[in-house]
Amino acid sequence: MIEFAGIGPGPYCGQLLADLGADVHVFERPGGTGWANPVTERGKTKESIDLRDPAGREIALQAIDNSDVLIEGFRPGVMERLGLGPDVALGRNPRLIYGRMTGWGQDGPLAHSAGHDITYLALTGALAAIGPADRPPTPPLNLVGDFGGGALFLALGIAAALFERERSGEGQVIDAAIVDGVASLMSFFAGLQTNGGLSLARDKNLLGGANPFYRCYACADGKYLAVGPLEPQFRAEFVQRIAGSPDLDHNLDWPEQCDRLAAIFATRTRDEWAKHLEGTDACASAVLELDEATEHPHMKARAIYTLDAGVLHPAPAPRFSRTSTVLNHVPDP
């Protein structure tokens, strides 16, 4: 598999596939992308070539001849101008799976425009539903767009195309657009909004942070506890364990319930509350910084984070019963 170096979702997709056993070779332009990352580069080999130079282009074409999968994340038309577009690539290697990773997609009015995760989320309806009701929408890092709606959908598309190729014997082009993937991620909310089961208004959304039983609270030490006892049986245990009043469930509106709970959680430190509530059906957990998460007993028991050559690596996911997913060929930092 060959990956034309980019930033964000393309390299992460390559990492996911390398973690699962793919042999990934990265073509990087001289000088790199400016985003060298020992985690998303793990399990890959890398080579610097100038695709605008005929010699560099020939190296890429020879690699295409012998590859199962290609990943590129340039704007529409760039690979065609370089002489490496899908028509050329599949003409040379009809079994090739040609994965194209963009924000807006290969067509549409914005296809050739610049964008970033936040702008893709903005036009899908996802961003408007995230964050406190009395402040501007909150970007959820670039997890939802670049990595959720982008890299994961490209990886799924590649896996599906490889499976289909076993039947047809033919390769194909995958148009993986972040806006497409994020819209798909919104399926749950679109369906429930249509039938009245859930509001996406940030002051009414059960899952957006306004709900007193699905949000974070500051504790006595200024750190935070995340609570999420949405279901009645979990909420009953939660209320009982924090020594709150049953009227938290029935007699107060959401802002009043939030104030009541905020006052309760301000009486103990985050770790005191976590010790009291974690491991129960109260559905509450400490909000951990990344370096703290590595030391949490559950994370340690599953070896979810590994320190390798001074670099913190999340473990490959998902896990399989028969085939191993372990860190392989981790590059030097």
Coordinates of C-alpha atoms in Angstrom, one line a residue:
M1 CA 0.0 0.0 0.0
I2 CA 1.3 3.5 -0.8
E3 CA 0.4 6.7 1.0
F4 CA 1.1 10.1 -0.4
A5 CA 2.1 12.1 2.6
G6 CA -0.4 14.7 3.9
I7 CA -1.6 15.8 7.3
G8 CA -4.5 14.7 9.5
P9 CA -6.9 12.0 8.2
G10 CA -4.8 10.5 5.4
P11 CA -1.8 9.6 7.7
Y12 CA -4.1 8.4 10.4
C13 CA -5.9 6.1 8.0
G14 CA -2.6 4.7 6.9
Q15 CA -1.7 4.2 10.6
L16 CA -4.9 2.3 11.2
L17 CA -4.2 0.0 8.3
A18 CA -0.5 -0.4 9.2
D19 CA -1.6 -1.4 12.8
L20 CA -3.8 -4.1 11.2
G21 CA -1.0 -5.5 9.2
A22 CA -0.8 -3.5 6.0
D23 CA 2.6 -2.8 4.4
V24 CA 2.5 1.0 4.1
H25 CA 5.1 2.9 2.1
V26 CA 4.9 6.7 2.3
F27 CA 6.0 9.1 -0.4
E28 CA 6.8 12.4 1.1
R29 CA 7.8 15.6 -0.7
P30 CA 11.3 16.9 0.0
G31 CA 11.3 18.8 3.3
G32 CA 8.3 16.9 4.6
T33 CA 4.8 18.2 5.5
G34 CA 5.8 20.0 8.7
W35 CA 3.7 17.6 10.7
A36 CA 6.1 14.8 11.5
N37 CA 4.4 12.4 13.9
P38 CA 6.0 9.3 15.3
V39 CA 2.6 7.8 16.1
T40 CA 0.8 8.2 12.7
E41 CA 4.1 7.2 11.0
R42 CA 4.4 4.0 13.0
G43 CA 4.5 0.7 11.0
K44 CA 5.4 2.6 7.8
T45 CA 8.4 3.0 5.6
K46 CA 9.0 6.4 4.1
E47 CA 10.7 7.8 1.0
S48 CA 11.3 11.4 -0.1
I49 CA 10.5 12.1 -3.7
D50 CA 9.6 15.1 -5.8
L51 CA 6.5 14.3 -7.8
R52 CA 6.9 17.2 -10.1
D53 CA 10.2 15.7 -11.3
P54 CA 9.9 13.0 -14.0
A55 CA 12.2 10.7 -12.0
G56 CA 10.2 11.0 -8.9
R57 CA 6.9 10.5 -10.8
E58 CA 8.4 7.4 -12.3
I59 CA 9.2 6.0 -8.9
A60 CA 5.6 6.6 -7.8
L61 CA 4.2 5.0 -11.0
Q62 CA 6.3 1.8 -10.5
A63 CA 5.0 1.6 -6.9
I64 CA 1.5 2.0 -8.2
D65 CA 2.1 -1.0 -10.5
N66 CA 2.7 -3.2 -7.5
S67 CA 0.4 -1.9 -4.9
D68 CA -3.1 -3.0 -3.7
V69 CA -4.1 0.4 -2.2
L70 CA -3.2 4.0 -2.8
I71 CA -4.1 6.9 -0.4
E72 CA -3.9 10.6 -1.3
G73 CA -5.2 13.7 0.3
F74 CA -4.7 16.5 -2.2
R75 CA -7.3 18.8 -3.6
P76 CA -9.3 17.4 -6.6
G77 CA -7.2 17.6 -9.7
V78 CA -3.7 17.7 -8.1
M79 CA -2.9 14.0 -8.7
E80 CA -4.3 14.3 -12.3
R81 CA -1.9 17.2 -13.0
L82 CA 1.0 15.2 -11.6
G83 CA 0.1 12.4 -14.0
L84 CA -0.8 10.1 -11.1
G85 CA -4.6 10.4 -11.2
P86 CA -7.1 7.4 -11.1
D87 CA -7.3 7.0 -14.9
V88 CA -3.5 6.6 -15.2
A89 CA -3.2 4.5 -12.0
L90 CA -6.0 2.1 -12.8
G91 CA -4.9 1.9 -16.4
R92 CA -1.6 0.5 -15.2
N93 CA -3.0 -1.5 -12.3
P94 CA -6.7 -2.4 -12.8
R95 CA -6.9 -4.0 -9.3
L96 CA -5.8 -0.9 -7.5
I97 CA -8.0 0.6 -4.8
Y98 CA -7.5 4.3 -5.1
G99 CA -8.5 6.2 -1.9
R100 CA -9.1 9.9 -2.1
M101 CA -9.3 11.8 1.2
T102 CA -10.7 15.4 1.1
G103 CA -12.8 17.6 3.2
W104 CA -15.5 18.6 0.6
G105 CA -15.3 15.7 -1.8
Q106 CA -14.3 15.4 -5.5
D107 CA -17.2 17.4 -6.7
G108 CA -19.7 20.1 -5.6
P109 CA -19.4 23.9 -5.3
L110 CA -16.8 23.8 -2.6
A111 CA -14.7 20.9 -3.9
H112 CA -11.7 23.1 -4.8
S113 CA -11.9 25.4 -1.7
A114 CA -9.7 25.2 1.3
G115 CA -11.2 24.1 4.5
H116 CA -10.5 22.5 7.9
D117 CA -12.2 20.2 10.3
I118 CA -14.2 23.1 11.9
T119 CA -15.6 24.3 8.5
Y120 CA -16.6 20.8 7.5
L121 CA -18.4 20.3 10.8
A122 CA -20.1 23.7 10.4
L123 CA -21.8 22.8 7.2
T124 CA -23.0 19.3 8.2
G125 CA -25.1 20.5 11.2
A126 CA -22.8 18.8 13.7
L127 CA -20.9 21.9 15.0
A128 CA -24.1 23.8 15.8
A129 CA -25.1 21.0 18.3
I130 CA -21.9 21.0 20.3
G131 CA -21.1 23.2 23.3
P132 CA -22.8 25.3 25.9
A133 CA -26.0 27.0 24.9
D134 CA -24.9 30.5 26.0
R135 CA -21.6 30.5 24.1
P136 CA -20.4 29.8 20.5
P137 CA -20.3 26.2 19.4
T138 CA -17.2 24.3 20.6
P139 CA -14.9 22.5 18.2
P140 CA -14.4 18.9 19.5
L141 CA -10.7 19.0 18.6
N142 CA -10.6 17.5 15.1
L143 CA -11.8 14.1 16.2
V144 CA -15.2 14.2 14.6
G145 CA -14.2 15.5 11.2
D146 CA -10.7 14.6 10.2
F147 CA -10.4 11.4 12.1
G148 CA -14.0 10.2 12.6
G149 CA -15.7 11.4 9.4
G150 CA -12.5 11.2 7.4
A151 CA -9.9 8.6 8.2
L152 CA -12.3 6.0 9.6
F153 CA -14.6 6.2 6.6
L154 CA -11.7 5.9 4.2
A155 CA -10.4 2.9 6.1
L156 CA -13.8 1.3 6.0
G157 CA -14.1 2.1 2.3
I158 CA -10.7 0.5 1.6
A159 CA -11.6 -2.7 3.5
A160 CA -14.9 -2.9 1.7
A161 CA -13.3 -2.3 -1.7
L162 CA -10.7 -5.0 -1.1
F163 CA -13.4 -7.4 -0.1
E164 CA -15.4 -6.6 -3.3
R165 CA -12.3 -7.0 -5.4
E166 CA -12.1 -10.6 -4.4
R167 CA -15.4 -11.1 -6.2
S168 CA -15.0 -8.8 -9.2
G169 CA -11.2 -8.8 -9.7
E170 CA -11.3 -5.1 -10.2
G171 CA -10.1 -2.1 -8.3
Q172 CA -12.0 1.2 -7.9
V173 CA -11.8 4.8 -6.7
I174 CA -13.0 5.8 -3.2
D175 CA -14.2 9.4 -2.8
A176 CA -13.9 9.8 1.0
A177 CA -15.2 13.3 1.9
I178 CA -15.2 14.4 5.5
V179 CA -18.5 16.1 5.0
D180 CA -20.0 12.8 3.9
G181 CA -18.6 10.9 6.8
V182 CA -19.7 13.5 9.4
A183 CA -23.2 13.5 7.9
S184 CA -23.2 9.8 8.3
L185 CA -22.1 10.1 11.9
M186 CA -25.1 12.4 12.5
S187 CA -27.5 9.5 11.5
F188 CA -28.6 8.9 15.1
F189 CA -29.4 12.5 15.7
A190 CA -31.0 13.1 12.3
G191 CA -33.3 10.2 12.9
L192 CA -34.3 11.2 16.4
Q193 CA -34.8 14.8 15.5
T194 CA -37.1 13.8 12.7
N195 CA -39.4 11.8 14.9
G196 CA -39.2 14.1 17.9
G197 CA -37.1 11.8 20.0
L198 CA -34.2 14.3 20.5
S199 CA -33.6 18.0 20.1
L200 CA -30.4 19.3 18.7
A201 CA -30.8 22.7 20.3
R202 CA -27.9 23.1 22.7
D203 CA -30.1 24.1 25.6
K204 CA -32.4 21.1 25.2
N205 CA -30.1 18.3 23.8
L206 CA -29.8 15.4 26.2
L207 CA -26.2 14.8 25.0
G208 CA -24.9 18.3 24.4
G209 CA -24.0 19.4 28.0
A210 CA -27.1 21.2 29.1
N211 CA -28.6 18.1 30.6
P212 CA -27.6 18.0 34.3
F213 CA -27.1 14.2 34.0
Y214 CA -24.9 14.4 31.0
R215 CA -22.2 17.0 31.6
C216 CA -19.0 17.8 33.6
Y217 CA -18.8 19.4 37.0
A218 CA -16.0 21.2 38.7
C219 CA -14.8 19.7 41.9
A220 CA -13.2 21.2 45.0
D221 CA -9.7 21.1 43.5
G222 CA -10.7 22.7 40.2
K223 CA -10.6 19.4 38.3
Y224 CA -13.6 17.9 36.6
L225 CA -15.9 14.9 36.9
A226 CA -17.9 13.6 33.9
V227 CA -21.4 12.3 34.7
G228 CA -23.7 10.5 32.4
P229 CA -26.5 8.5 34.2
L230 CA -29.1 9.1 31.5
E231 CA -31.3 6.0 32.2
P232 CA -33.6 6.1 35.2
Q233 CA -32.0 3.1 37.0
F234 CA -28.5 4.6 36.6
R235 CA -29.8 8.1 37.6
A236 CA -31.4 6.7 40.8
E237 CA -28.1 5.1 41.8
F238 CA -26.2 8.2 41.0
V239 CA -28.5 10.4 43.1
Q240 CA -28.4 8.0 46.0
R241 CA -24.6 7.7 45.9
I242 CA -24.0 11.5 45.9
A243 CA -26.4 11.9 48.8
G244 CA -28.5 14.3 46.7
S245 CA -32.2 14.9 47.0
P246 CA -34.7 12.9 44.8
D247 CA -36.1 16.1 43.6
L248 CA -33.1 16.4 41.4
D249 CA -35.0 14.1 39.0
H250 CA -38.5 15.6 39.1
N251 CA -39.0 19.0 40.6
L252 CA -36.3 21.3 39.2
D253 CA -35.6 22.5 35.7
W254 CA -32.3 21.7 34.1
P255 CA -30.4 24.9 35.1
E256 CA -31.6 24.5 38.7
Q257 CA -30.6 20.9 38.8
C258 CA -27.2 21.8 37.3
D259 CA -26.7 24.4 40.1
R260 CA -27.7 21.9 42.8
L261 CA -25.3 19.2 41.5
A262 CA -22.5 21.7 41.0
A263 CA -22.7 22.7 44.7
I264 CA -22.6 19.0 45.7
F265 CA -19.5 18.2 43.5
A266 CA -17.7 21.3 44.8
T267 CA -17.5 19.7 48.2
R268 CA -14.9 17.0 47.3
T269 CA -11.9 16.7 45.0
R270 CA -12.2 15.0 41.6
D271 CA -10.3 12.0 42.8
E272 CA -12.4 11.6 45.9
W273 CA -15.6 11.6 43.8
A274 CA -14.0 9.2 41.3
K275 CA -13.1 6.8 44.0
H276 CA -16.6 7.0 45.3
L277 CA -18.4 6.6 42.0
E278 CA -16.2 4.8 39.4
G279 CA -17.0 1.1 39.0
T280 CA -20.6 1.6 39.9
D281 CA -23.7 2.0 37.8
A282 CA -23.7 5.8 38.6
C283 CA -22.0 6.3 35.3
A284 CA -19.4 8.9 36.5
S285 CA -15.7 9.2 35.8
A286 CA -12.8 11.6 36.4
V287 CA -11.9 13.8 33.5
L288 CA -8.3 12.9 33.0
E289 CA -5.5 14.7 31.2
L290 CA -3.7 12.5 28.7
D291 CA -0.7 11.9 30.9
E292 CA -3.1 10.9 33.7
A293 CA -5.1 8.6 31.5
T294 CA -2.0 6.4 30.9
E295 CA -1.9 5.6 34.6
H296 CA -5.6 4.8 35.1
P297 CA -6.1 1.2 36.3
H298 CA -8.4 0.3 33.4
M299 CA -6.2 1.8 30.8
K300 CA -3.2 0.0 32.2
A301 CA -5.0 -3.3 32.5
R302 CA -5.8 -3.2 28.8
A303 CA -2.4 -1.7 27.9
I304 CA -4.3 1.0 26.0
Y305 CA -1.3 3.3 26.1
T306 CA 2.4 2.3 25.6
L307 CA 5.5 4.3 26.0
D308 CA 7.9 3.3 23.2
A309 CA 11.3 5.1 22.7
G310 CA 9.9 8.0 24.7
V311 CA 6.8 8.3 22.5
L312 CA 3.3 7.7 23.9
H313 CA 1.4 5.3 21.6
P314 CA -2.2 4.4 21.7
A315 CA -2.7 0.6 21.2
P316 CA -3.9 -0.6 17.8
A317 CA -7.6 -1.1 17.7
P318 CA -9.8 -3.0 17.4
R319 CA -8.6 -6.3 18.9
F320 CA -8.9 -9.7 17.3
S321 CA -9.2 -13.2 18.9
R322 CA -6.7 -14.8 16.5
T323 CA -4.6 -12.3 14.7
S324 CA -2.3 -10.1 16.7
T325 CA -2.4 -6.2 16.6
V326 CA 0.8 -5.1 18.2
L327 CA 3.1 -2.1 17.7
N328 CA 5.5 -3.0 14.9
H329 CA 8.3 -1.1 13.3
V330 CA 7.9 1.9 15.5
P331 CA 10.2 4.6 14.1
D332 CA 12.7 6.5 16.1
P333 CA 11.3 9.8 17.4

